[in-house]
Coordinates of C-alpha atoms and ligand atoms in Angstrom, one line a residue:
M1221 CA 0.0 0.0 0.0
T1222 CA 1.3 3.5 -0.8
D1223 CA 1.4 6.6 1.3
A1224 CA -2.2 7.9 1.4
S1225 CA -1.3 11.6 1.9
P1226 CA -1.5 13.1 -1.6
L1227 CA 1.0 15.5 -3.0
P1228 CA -0.3 18.9 -4.0
T1229 CA 0.0 19.9 -7.7
P1230 CA -0.4 23.7 -7.8
R1231 CA 0.7 25.1 -11.2
A1232 CA 2.9 28.1 -10.3
P1233 CA 5.6 26.0 -8.5
L1234 CA 5.7 23.6 -11.5
L1235 CA 6.4 26.4 -13.9
A1236 CA 8.9 27.9 -11.5
Q1237 CA 10.8 24.6 -11.5
L1238 CA 10.6 24.5 -15.3
A1239 CA 12.2 27.9 -15.4
E1240 CA 15.2 26.8 -13.3
D1241 CA 18.5 26.7 -15.1
R1242 CA 19.4 23.1 -14.8
R1243 CA 20.1 20.1 -17.0
Y1244 CA 17.9 17.0 -16.6
D1245 CA 19.1 13.5 -17.3
L1246 CA 15.9 12.9 -19.3
A1247 CA 13.2 15.0 -21.0
V1248 CA 10.1 13.1 -22.1
V1249 CA 7.7 14.7 -24.6
G1250 CA 4.2 13.3 -24.4
G1251 CA 2.1 12.5 -21.3
G1252 CA 0.2 9.4 -22.5
A1253 CA 0.8 5.8 -21.3
T1254 CA 4.2 5.6 -23.1
G1255 CA 5.8 8.8 -22.0
L1256 CA 4.5 8.5 -18.4
G1257 CA 5.7 5.0 -18.2
V1258 CA 9.2 6.1 -19.4
A1259 CA 9.2 9.0 -16.9
L1260 CA 8.2 6.8 -14.0
D1261 CA 10.8 4.1 -14.8
A1262 CA 13.6 6.7 -15.2
A1263 CA 12.6 8.5 -12.0
A1264 CA 12.3 5.2 -10.1
R1265 CA 15.9 4.4 -11.2
G1266 CA 17.0 7.7 -9.8
F1267 CA 17.4 9.8 -12.9
S1268 CA 16.3 13.4 -13.0
V1269 CA 13.3 13.6 -15.3
V1270 CA 11.0 16.2 -16.8
L1271 CA 7.9 15.3 -18.7
L1272 CA 6.0 17.8 -20.9
E1273 CA 2.5 17.2 -22.2
S1274 CA 0.9 19.6 -24.6
H1275 CA -2.7 19.1 -23.4
D1276 CA -3.8 17.0 -20.4
F1277 CA -2.3 13.7 -19.4
A1278 CA -3.9 11.0 -21.4
K1279 CA -5.8 13.5 -23.6
G1280 CA -4.6 11.5 -26.7
T1281 CA -5.0 7.8 -27.3
S1282 CA -4.4 6.8 -23.7
S1283 CA -7.9 7.8 -22.5
R1284 CA -9.6 6.2 -25.5
A1285 CA -8.7 2.5 -25.2
T1286 CA -11.2 -0.4 -24.9
K1287 CA -9.9 -0.5 -21.3
L1288 CA -8.6 -4.1 -21.5
V1289 CA -5.5 -5.3 -19.7
H1290 CA -4.9 -8.2 -22.1
G1291 CA -2.4 -10.6 -23.4
G1292 CA -3.9 -10.3 -26.9
V1293 CA -5.6 -13.5 -27.7
R1294 CA -5.5 -12.7 -31.4
Y1295 CA -1.7 -12.6 -31.5
L1296 CA -1.8 -16.2 -30.6
A1297 CA -3.6 -17.0 -33.8
Q1298 CA -0.7 -15.3 -35.5
G1299 CA 1.7 -17.5 -33.7
N1300 CA 3.3 -14.6 -31.8
V1301 CA 3.8 -16.5 -28.6
A1302 CA 6.6 -14.3 -27.1
L1303 CA 4.4 -11.2 -27.5
V1304 CA 1.5 -12.8 -25.8
R1305 CA 3.6 -14.3 -23.0
E1306 CA 5.1 -10.9 -22.2
A1307 CA 1.8 -9.1 -22.3
L1308 CA 0.3 -11.7 -19.9
H1309 CA 3.2 -11.1 -17.6
E1310 CA 2.7 -7.4 -17.7
R1311 CA -1.0 -7.9 -17.2
A1312 CA -0.3 -9.5 -13.8
T1313 CA 2.2 -6.8 -12.9
L1314 CA -0.2 -4.0 -13.6
L1315 CA -3.1 -5.7 -11.7
A1316 CA -0.8 -6.1 -8.7
N1317 CA 0.5 -2.5 -8.7
A1318 CA -2.8 -0.7 -9.2
P1319 CA -5.6 -3.0 -7.9
H1320 CA -8.0 -0.1 -7.6
L1321 CA -7.6 0.8 -11.3
A1322 CA -6.9 -2.6 -13.0
Q1323 CA -8.6 -5.9 -12.2
P1324 CA -9.4 -9.3 -13.6
L1325 CA -12.5 -9.6 -15.7
P1326 CA -14.2 -12.8 -17.1
F1327 CA -15.0 -12.8 -20.8
V1328 CA -17.5 -15.1 -22.5
M1329 CA -17.2 -16.0 -26.2
P1330 CA -20.7 -17.2 -27.2
S1331 CA -20.8 -19.8 -29.9
Y1332 CA -23.6 -20.0 -32.5
R1333 CA -21.9 -22.7 -34.5
L1334 CA -20.9 -26.1 -33.0
W1335 CA -17.2 -25.9 -34.0
E1336 CA -16.6 -22.5 -32.4
A1337 CA -16.4 -23.4 -28.7
P1338 CA -13.8 -26.2 -29.1
F1339 CA -11.9 -24.2 -31.7
Y1340 CA -11.6 -21.0 -29.6
G1341 CA -11.4 -23.0 -26.3
I1342 CA -8.2 -24.8 -27.4
G1343 CA -6.6 -21.5 -28.2
L1344 CA -7.7 -20.1 -24.8
K1345 CA -6.3 -23.1 -23.0
L1346 CA -3.0 -22.3 -24.6
Y1347 CA -3.5 -18.7 -23.5
D1348 CA -3.9 -20.0 -19.9
A1349 CA -0.7 -22.1 -20.3
L1350 CA 1.3 -19.2 -21.5
A1351 CA 0.1 -17.1 -18.5
G1352 CA 1.3 -19.8 -16.2
R1353 CA 1.5 -18.4 -12.6
S1354 CA 0.3 -15.0 -14.0
G1355 CA -3.0 -16.6 -14.9
L1356 CA -6.2 -15.0 -13.6
G1357 CA -8.5 -18.1 -13.8
A1358 CA -9.0 -21.2 -15.9
T1359 CA -10.8 -21.2 -19.3
E1360 CA -14.1 -23.1 -19.0
F1361 CA -16.4 -24.5 -21.6
L1362 CA -20.0 -23.5 -21.0
G1363 CA -23.2 -25.1 -22.1
R1364 CA -26.0 -22.9 -23.5
D1365 CA -27.7 -22.4 -20.1
A1366 CA -24.4 -21.5 -18.3
T1367 CA -23.6 -19.1 -21.1
L1368 CA -26.9 -17.3 -20.6
T1369 CA -26.5 -17.3 -16.8
R1370 CA -23.2 -15.6 -17.1
V1371 CA -24.2 -13.3 -19.9
P1372 CA -28.0 -12.8 -19.7
G1373 CA -27.8 -10.1 -22.3
A1374 CA -26.4 -12.5 -25.0
Q1375 CA -28.7 -13.3 -28.0
P1376 CA -30.3 -16.6 -27.1
A1377 CA -31.6 -17.5 -30.6
G1378 CA -29.3 -20.1 -32.1
L1379 CA -26.9 -20.0 -29.1
K1380 CA -25.1 -23.4 -28.7
G1381 CA -22.8 -22.6 -25.7
G1382 CA -19.7 -20.6 -25.1
V1383 CA -16.2 -20.4 -23.6
Q1384 CA -15.2 -18.3 -20.6
Y1385 CA -11.7 -17.0 -20.2
W1386 CA -10.0 -14.3 -18.1
D1387 CA -8.3 -11.1 -18.9
G1388 CA -8.2 -7.7 -17.1
Q1389 CA -9.8 -4.3 -17.4
F1390 CA -8.8 -0.9 -16.2
D1391 CA -9.5 2.8 -16.0
D1392 CA -7.0 4.2 -18.6
A1393 CA -7.1 7.9 -17.9
R1394 CA -6.9 7.4 -14.1
L1395 CA -4.1 5.0 -14.5
A1396 CA -2.2 7.6 -16.6
L1397 CA -2.8 10.1 -13.7
A1398 CA -1.5 7.5 -11.2
L1399 CA 1.6 7.1 -13.3
A1400 CA 2.1 10.9 -13.5
R1401 CA 1.6 11.3 -9.8
T1402 CA 3.8 8.3 -8.9
A1403 CA 6.6 9.7 -11.1
A1404 CA 6.2 13.1 -9.4
A1405 CA 6.4 11.4 -6.0
R1406 CA 9.7 9.9 -7.2
G1407 CA 11.0 13.4 -8.0
A1408 CA 10.0 13.8 -11.7
L1409 CA 8.7 17.2 -12.8
V1410 CA 5.6 16.4 -14.8
V1411 CA 3.8 19.3 -16.5
N1412 CA 0.6 19.3 -18.5
Y1413 CA -0.6 22.0 -20.9
C1414 CA 3.0 22.6 -21.9
A1415 CA 3.7 21.9 -25.5
V1416 CA 7.1 21.2 -27.0
K1417 CA 7.5 23.6 -29.9
S1418 CA 10.9 22.7 -31.0
L1419 CA 14.0 20.7 -30.3
V1420 CA 17.2 22.4 -29.2
H1421 CA 20.3 21.1 -31.1
E1422 CA 24.0 21.8 -30.5
G1423 CA 26.7 20.4 -32.7
G1424 CA 24.1 18.3 -34.5
K1425 CA 22.9 16.7 -31.3
V1426 CA 19.6 17.2 -29.4
V1427 CA 20.4 18.8 -26.1
G1428 CA 16.9 19.9 -25.0
V1429 CA 13.5 21.3 -26.0
A1430 CA 11.7 24.6 -26.1
C1431 CA 8.2 24.4 -24.7
E1432 CA 5.3 26.8 -24.1
D1433 CA 2.9 27.0 -21.3
R1434 CA -0.4 27.0 -23.1
E1435 CA -2.1 29.1 -20.4
T1436 CA 0.3 32.1 -20.4
G1437 CA 2.3 31.7 -23.6
R1438 CA 5.4 31.7 -21.5
V1439 CA 8.3 29.9 -23.2
F1440 CA 10.9 27.7 -21.4
T1441 CA 14.1 26.1 -22.6
V1442 CA 14.6 22.7 -21.0
R1443 CA 18.0 21.1 -21.3
A1444 CA 18.5 17.3 -21.0
G1445 CA 21.1 14.6 -21.7
C1446 CA 18.4 12.6 -23.5
V1447 CA 15.1 13.6 -25.2
V1448 CA 12.4 10.9 -25.7
N1449 CA 9.7 11.6 -28.2
A1450 CA 6.7 9.7 -26.9
T1451 CA 4.0 11.7 -28.7
G1452 CA 1.9 8.7 -29.9
V1453 CA 0.4 9.2 -33.4
W1454 CA 2.1 12.7 -33.4
V1455 CA 5.7 11.4 -33.2
D1456 CA 6.5 12.4 -36.8
T1457 CA 6.2 16.1 -36.1
L1458 CA 9.2 16.1 -33.8
R1459 CA 11.1 13.5 -36.0
Q1460 CA 10.6 15.7 -39.0
Q1461 CA 11.8 18.7 -37.2
D1462 CA 14.8 16.8 -36.0
G1463 CA 15.6 15.8 -39.6
A1464 CA 15.1 19.4 -40.9
D1465 CA 17.3 20.8 -38.2
T1466 CA 20.1 18.4 -39.0
G1467 CA 19.7 18.4 -42.8
R1468 CA 18.3 14.9 -43.1
P1469 CA 15.1 13.8 -44.7
V1470 CA 12.8 11.7 -42.5
R1471 CA 10.1 9.4 -43.7
P1472 CA 6.9 9.2 -41.6
L1473 CA 6.8 6.4 -39.1
V1474 CA 3.1 6.3 -38.2
A1475 CA 0.1 5.2 -40.2
P1476 CA -2.8 6.1 -37.9
S1477 CA -5.9 4.0 -37.6
Q1478 CA -8.9 5.0 -35.6
G1479 CA -11.1 3.0 -33.2
V1480 CA -14.6 4.0 -32.2
H1481 CA -16.4 3.0 -29.0
L1482 CA -20.1 3.5 -28.1
V1483 CA -21.4 3.4 -24.6
V1484 CA -24.8 2.2 -23.6
D1485 CA -26.6 1.5 -20.4
R1486 CA -25.7 -1.6 -18.3
S1487 CA -29.2 -3.1 -19.0
F1488 CA -27.9 -4.1 -22.4
L1489 CA -25.3 -6.4 -20.7
P1490 CA -26.4 -7.2 -17.2
G1491 CA -24.0 -9.3 -15.1
D1492 CA -20.3 -9.1 -14.5
H1493 CA -19.0 -10.7 -17.7
A1494 CA -17.7 -9.1 -20.8
L1495 CA -18.8 -10.5 -24.2
L1496 CA -16.3 -11.1 -27.0
V1497 CA -17.2 -12.0 -30.5
P1498 CA -14.0 -13.1 -32.1
K1499 CA -15.3 -13.1 -35.7
T1500 CA -18.2 -10.9 -36.7
T1501 CA -20.1 -11.5 -39.9
D1502 CA -17.3 -9.6 -41.7
G1503 CA -14.5 -11.1 -39.8
R1504 CA -13.9 -8.3 -37.2
V1505 CA -13.7 -8.5 -33.4
L1506 CA -16.5 -7.1 -31.3
F1507 CA -16.4 -6.4 -27.5
A1508 CA -19.2 -5.6 -25.1
V1509 CA -17.4 -4.7 -21.8
P1510 CA -19.1 -3.7 -18.5
W1511 CA -17.2 -0.6 -17.4
L1512 CA -17.9 1.9 -14.6
G1513 CA -21.5 1.0 -14.5
K1514 CA -22.1 1.2 -18.2
V1515 CA -21.2 -1.0 -21.3
I1516 CA -18.6 -0.2 -23.8
L1517 CA -19.2 -1.5 -27.4
G1518 CA -16.4 -1.5 -29.9
T1519 CA -14.2 -1.2 -31.6
T1520 CA -13.2 -0.5 -35.2
D1521 CA -9.9 -0.2 -37.0
T1522 CA -10.1 2.3 -39.8
P1523 CA -7.1 4.0 -41.5
R1524 CA -7.2 7.7 -41.2
E1525 CA -4.9 10.3 -42.7
D1526 CA -5.5 13.3 -40.4
L1527 CA -4.4 13.5 -36.8
A1528 CA -7.1 15.4 -35.1
L1529 CA -7.0 15.5 -31.3
E1530 CA -10.8 14.8 -31.3
P1531 CA -11.3 12.6 -34.4
R1532 CA -14.9 12.0 -35.4
P1533 CA -16.3 8.5 -36.1
F1534 CA -17.2 7.5 -39.6
E1535 CA -20.9 6.6 -40.2
E1536 CA -19.9 3.1 -41.2
E1537 CA -18.1 2.6 -37.9
I1538 CA -21.2 3.5 -35.8
A1539 CA -23.4 1.3 -38.1
F1540 CA -20.9 -1.6 -37.7
I1541 CA -20.9 -1.5 -33.9
L1542 CA -24.7 -1.1 -33.6
G1543 CA -25.4 -3.7 -36.3
E1544 CA -23.2 -6.4 -34.9
S1545 CA -24.2 -5.6 -31.3
A1546 CA -27.8 -6.2 -32.4
R1547 CA -26.8 -9.6 -33.7
Y1548 CA -25.1 -10.8 -30.5
L1549 CA -27.2 -9.0 -27.8
R1550 CA -30.7 -10.0 -26.7
R1551 CA -31.7 -6.3 -26.9
A1552 CA -30.5 -4.4 -29.9
P1553 CA -29.0 -1.0 -29.0
T1554 CA -30.0 1.9 -31.3
R1555 CA -28.5 5.3 -31.9
G1556 CA -30.8 6.8 -29.3
D1557 CA -29.4 4.5 -26.7
V1558 CA -25.8 5.7 -27.1
R1559 CA -24.7 7.7 -24.0
S1560 CA -21.3 8.5 -25.4
C1561 CA -19.1 7.9 -28.4
W1562 CA -15.4 8.4 -28.4
V1563 CA -12.7 7.8 -31.0
G1564 CA -9.0 7.0 -30.5
L1565 CA -6.1 7.0 -32.9
R1566 CA -3.8 3.9 -33.0
P1567 CA -0.2 4.6 -33.9
L1568 CA 0.5 1.8 -36.3
V1569 CA 4.1 1.7 -37.3
K1570 CA 5.1 1.6 -41.0
P1571 CA 8.1 -0.6 -41.9
Q1572 CA 11.2 1.6 -41.9
G1573 CA 14.2 1.6 -44.2
D1574 CA 17.6 3.1 -44.3
D1575 CA 17.0 6.8 -43.7
G1576 CA 19.8 7.1 -41.3
E1577 CA 17.9 6.2 -38.2
N1578 CA 19.0 3.3 -36.0
T1579 CA 15.9 1.2 -36.7
K1580 CA 15.0 -1.5 -34.4
A1581 CA 11.5 -2.9 -34.8
I1582 CA 11.5 -4.8 -31.5
S1583 CA 9.7 -8.1 -31.7
R1584 CA 6.6 -6.5 -30.1
E1585 CA 4.1 -4.1 -31.4
H1586 CA 6.1 -1.0 -30.5
T1587 CA 9.1 0.6 -32.2
V1588 CA 12.0 2.5 -30.7
L1589 CA 14.3 4.6 -33.0
V1590 CA 17.3 6.6 -32.1
S1591 CA 18.1 9.4 -34.7
P1592 CA 21.6 10.4 -35.6
S1593 CA 21.1 13.5 -33.5
G1594 CA 20.1 11.3 -30.5
L1595 CA 16.4 11.9 -30.5
V1596 CA 14.8 8.8 -29.1
T1597 CA 11.3 8.1 -30.5
V1598 CA 9.0 5.4 -29.2
T1599 CA 5.5 4.6 -30.6
G1600 CA 3.1 1.8 -31.1
G1601 CA 2.6 -1.0 -28.5
K1602 CA -0.4 -1.1 -26.1
W1603 CA -1.4 0.2 -22.7
T1604 CA -1.0 -3.2 -21.2
T1605 CA 2.8 -3.3 -21.9
Y1606 CA 3.6 0.3 -21.1
R1607 CA 6.0 -0.8 -18.4
A1608 CA 8.0 -3.2 -20.5
M1609 CA 8.1 -0.6 -23.3
A1610 CA 9.6 1.9 -20.8
E1611 CA 12.3 -0.6 -20.0
D1612 CA 13.1 -1.0 -23.7
V1613 CA 13.2 2.7 -24.2
L1614 CA 15.7 3.2 -21.3
Q1615 CA 17.8 0.3 -22.6
R1616 CA 18.0 2.1 -26.0
C1617 CA 19.1 5.3 -24.2
F1618 CA 21.8 3.4 -22.5
D1619 CA 22.9 1.6 -25.7
A1620 CA 23.1 5.0 -27.4
R1621 CA 25.1 6.4 -24.5
L1622 CA 22.6 9.1 -23.9
L1623 CA 22.2 7.9 -20.3
A1624 CA 24.5 6.0 -18.0
A1625 CA 23.1 2.5 -17.5
R1626 CA 21.2 1.6 -14.3
P1627 CA 19.6 -1.8 -13.7
A1628 CA 16.1 -2.5 -14.9
G1629 CA 13.2 -3.7 -12.8
A1630 CA 12.6 -0.7 -10.6
T1631 CA 8.9 -0.6 -11.5
V1632 CA 8.1 -4.3 -11.3
H1633 CA 7.0 -4.1 -7.7
L1634 CA 6.2 -0.4 -7.5
P1635 CA 2.7 0.3 -6.3
L1636 CA 1.2 3.3 -8.0
V1637 CA -0.2 6.2 -6.0
G1638 CA -3.5 5.3 -4.4
A1639 CA -2.9 1.6 -4.6
P1640 CA -4.6 -0.1 -1.7
A1641 CA -3.7 -3.6 -0.4
A1642 CA -5.3 -6.0 -2.8
A1643 CA -7.4 -7.5 0.0
Q1644 CA -9.0 -4.1 0.6
V1645 CA -10.4 -3.9 -2.9
R1646 CA -14.1 -4.7 -2.8
Q1647 CA -15.6 -2.9 -5.7
R1648 CA -15.0 -3.8 -9.3
I1649 CA -14.0 -1.6 -12.2
S1650 CA -17.2 -2.7 -13.9
D1651 CA -19.2 -1.2 -11.0
A1652 CA -20.3 2.4 -11.1
P1653 CA -17.5 4.8 -10.0
G1654 CA -17.3 6.4 -6.6
L1655 CA -15.0 7.1 -3.8
H1656 CA -13.6 3.5 -4.1
S1657 CA -12.1 4.6 -7.4
Y1658 CA -9.5 6.5 -5.3
G1659 CA -8.2 3.4 -3.6
A1660 CA -6.1 4.3 -0.6
E1661 CA -6.7 8.0 -1.2
A1662 CA -10.5 7.7 -0.7
A1663 CA -10.5 9.2 2.9
A1664 CA -8.3 12.1 1.8
V1665 CA -10.8 12.9 -1.0
A1666 CA -13.8 12.6 1.3
A1667 CA -12.3 14.9 3.8
L1668 CA -12.2 17.9 1.4
P1669 CA -15.0 20.4 1.4
G1670 CA -18.1 19.1 -0.5
G1671 CA -17.5 15.4 0.4
E1672 CA -21.2 15.0 1.0
T1673 CA -22.3 17.1 -2.0
E1674 CA -23.0 14.9 -5.0
L1675 CA -22.9 16.5 -8.4
A1676 CA -23.8 13.3 -10.3
P1677 CA -23.8 9.7 -9.2
G1678 CA -20.2 8.9 -8.1
L1679 CA -19.0 12.5 -8.5
S1680 CA -18.8 14.8 -5.5
E1681 CA -17.7 18.4 -5.1
A1682 CA -14.8 17.1 -3.1
M1683 CA -13.6 15.0 -6.1
V1684 CA -13.5 18.1 -8.2
R1685 CA -11.4 20.0 -5.6
F1686 CA -9.1 16.9 -5.3
A1687 CA -8.7 16.9 -9.1
V1688 CA -7.4 20.5 -9.0
R1689 CA -5.4 20.3 -5.8
H1690 CA -3.8 16.9 -6.3
E1691 CA -4.4 15.7 -9.9
Y1692 CA -3.2 18.5 -12.1
A1693 CA -6.7 19.3 -13.4
R1694 CA -6.9 22.7 -15.1
T1695 CA -10.2 22.6 -17.0
V1696 CA -13.8 21.3 -16.8
E1697 CA -12.8 18.8 -19.4
D1698 CA -9.9 17.5 -17.3
V1699 CA -12.3 16.9 -14.5
L1700 CA -15.2 15.4 -16.4
A1701 CA -13.3 13.4 -19.0
R1702 CA -10.3 12.1 -17.3
R1703 CA -10.5 12.5 -13.4
S1704 CA -14.1 11.5 -13.4
R1705 CA -15.0 9.6 -16.6
L1706 CA -18.4 11.1 -17.0
L1707 CA -17.9 12.4 -20.5
F1708 CA -17.2 8.8 -21.6
L1709 CA -20.1 7.3 -19.7
D1710 CA -22.9 9.8 -20.2
A1711 CA -21.9 12.8 -22.3
A1712 CA -25.2 14.6 -21.9
L1713 CA -25.1 14.4 -18.1
A1714 CA -21.5 15.7 -18.2
Q1715 CA -22.5 18.6 -20.5
G1716 CA -25.2 19.6 -18.0
L1717 CA -22.7 19.7 -15.2
A1718 CA -20.1 21.9 -16.9
P1719 CA -21.2 25.2 -15.4
R1720 CA -21.3 23.9 -11.9
V1721 CA -17.9 22.2 -12.2
G1722 CA -16.5 25.4 -13.8
A1723 CA -17.7 27.4 -10.9
L1724 CA -15.9 25.0 -8.5
L1725 CA -12.7 25.3 -10.5
Q1726 CA -12.9 29.1 -10.3
E1727 CA -13.3 28.8 -6.6
E1728 CA -10.1 26.7 -6.6
G1729 CA -8.3 29.5 -8.4
I1730 CA -8.6 28.6 -12.0
G1731 CA -9.3 31.7 -14.2
D1732 CA -10.8 30.2 -17.3
P1733 CA -11.9 26.6 -16.8
G1734 CA -13.2 26.3 -20.4
V1735 CA -16.9 25.7 -19.8
A1736 CA -18.1 26.5 -23.3
A1737 CA -15.4 24.4 -25.0
F1738 CA -16.4 21.5 -22.9
E1739 CA -20.0 21.9 -23.6
A1740 CA -19.3 21.7 -27.3
L1741 CA -17.1 18.6 -26.9
A1742 CA -19.7 16.9 -24.8
Q1743 CA -22.3 17.6 -27.5
Q1744 CA -20.2 15.8 -30.0
Y1745 CA -19.7 12.8 -27.7
A1746 CA -23.4 12.7 -26.9
H1747 CA -24.6 13.1 -30.5
P1748 CA -21.7 12.1 -32.7
Q1749 CA -21.6 13.9 -36.0
P1750 CA -19.7 11.5 -38.3
S1751 CA -16.8 12.5 -40.5
A1752 CA -17.7 13.0 -44.1
Ligands
FAD2630 C1 -9.3 2.3 -30.2 C2 -8.2 1.9 -29.4 C3 -8.4 0.9 -28.4 C4 -7.3 0.4 -27.6 N1 -7.6 -0.5 -26.6 C5 -6.6 -0.9 -25.9 C6 -6.8 -1.8 -24.8 O1 -7.9 -2.2 -24.5 N2 -5.7 -2.3 -24.1 C7 -4.5 -1.9 -24.4 O2 -3.6 -2.4 -23.7 N3 -4.2 -1.0 -25.3 C8 -5.2 -0.5 -26.1 N4 -5.0 0.4 -27.1 C9 -3.6 0.9 -27.3 C10 -3.3 2.0 -26.3 O3 -4.3 2.9 -26.0 C11 -2.1 2.9 -26.9 O4 -1.1 2.0 -27.2 C12 -1.6 3.9 -25.9 O5 -2.6 4.6 -25.3 C13 -0.6 4.8 -26.6 O6 -0.1 5.7 -25.7 P1 0.9 6.9 -26.1 O7 1.4 7.5 -24.9 O8 2.0 6.3 -27.0 O9 0.1 7.9 -27.0 P2 -0.9 9.0 -26.5 O10 -1.8 8.6 -25.4 O11 -1.6 9.6 -27.7 O12 0.1 10.1 -25.9 C14 0.8 11.0 -26.7 C15 0.7 12.4 -26.0 O13 1.7 13.2 -26.6 C16 1.1 14.5 -26.5 N5 1.8 15.4 -27.4 C17 1.8 15.4 -28.8 N6 2.6 16.3 -29.3 C18 3.2 17.0 -28.2 C19 4.1 18.0 -28.1 N7 4.6 18.6 -29.2 N8 4.5 18.4 -26.9 C20 4.0 17.7 -25.8 N9 3.1 16.7 -25.8 C21 2.7 16.3 -27.1 C22 -0.4 14.3 -26.8 O14 -1.2 15.4 -26.4 C23 -0.6 13.0 -26.2 O15 -1.2 13.2 -24.9 C24 -6.0 0.9 -27.8 C25 -5.8 1.9 -28.8 C26 -6.9 2.4 -29.6 C27 -6.7 3.4 -30.6

């Protein structure tokens, strides 16, 4: 269990630290899963670390996942055993280090054809075997009745039986915050709303970054022995600037692909089990996952050229999710049932050639590159393996002599901020959110003014104050999208709360909490207007 007295996060001292004339061992650009994981690992090994995020922590892809902590059953079908084994190991590590934010979840694959249960079941037995002692529970074959008992919301017509297996689920944005706060507790300076505008080069080498506080426009130059570009789908912007500054053409690394999720009420999937359809009518995968009192339906995988921060779904994606959900759920959700719709961009990595970068496509989904100027870029991978990715990144920094080597493993048994003892965790991630979501910090949250004043189910005034005082929140969106997840659960409800949350933020000393901007965003989540 971690220390339950939360560190304060007022902004002025963070910026004052940023203004100090010092050289960090490591500067990380990007505050999603990847960058935060690198910052935490480096801080835990005793390096001096600064992390700069242009918007809010997890504003990018890292708050838009399907929320699964998984080994990746489908990689097994591709024969990628090493990848699956590592992810299963990381799954167990994450569940142990943040039991309030990441927990086991049973999944049922319903079968409507006789061959499906034995076919998938054998693969899932192999999945269990690969997990070994990291396993969360044994795969079971289910008859028709048992399938419907566990997933009463499954379509009964034509159902033959099913297979139950175990994976994990998590609260992605709150996990990102826990990483940021744990890194800060280990001495890292982590700053949101501070965009890196350019790299600083000396003698053809990267020696730091220039960044801008988005609230005041103030510019800072931050010097570091090693700069890690962990900007997700946006990594090519810094890579290309690095190339231009050093007179070297750089080919794009990322081919983005978007994934859409729809959220509906829990009544569409009562019970505690997720539903997985491994092969929809057109060969895709469909999940229905109970999460924070609602159900997530998704996802899609659609190539997309532009890199909007708030991408819009394509009409075809919404139609696919609703159409296939209607096939596999007893009650077909319609557009009017959608409480929220969000879209995330996956940084798929293009094969790289000989453009001067030290290319190493590690035998996992992520890629780490070190440019001739020493800019370290990491992208791809998945949330589940963020910790192992961070270890790879630091190893590459050591190999390139950008940092003096220190032993790996510092984060294997490192509980994240708020982690309670596992035995104290009673509520599930699939349950509606509440004070329990704060783990060991619940009492500290409840003790703030407004602990008894509920703004919406599971969201109190005290939680809003805690978000500002201890969780780096600066806007209504930060509070309602990523500290609370209300935007993702019920966008119309979140929209209606914006003025009240804005007033609380102003009471907490924030000049412009961005009420109108949030209302417009929530409108899009509640009533998604598809891309042309
Ligand atoms: C639809 C979908 C579903 C997924 N589901 C799962 C799942 O269930 N389980 C799982 O394990 N993985 C899942 N993933 C994968 C996982 O979400 C991603 O691998 C992970 O979130 C990527 O994190 P990141 O930090 O690399 O990128 P991001 O989270 O996008 O972070 C990059 C950050 O860099 C910031 N940034 C950009 N430019 C600058 C700059 N100039 N200065 C400062 N900051 C900058 C951005 O604002 C952003 O916050 C899913 C991905 C998608 C798309």
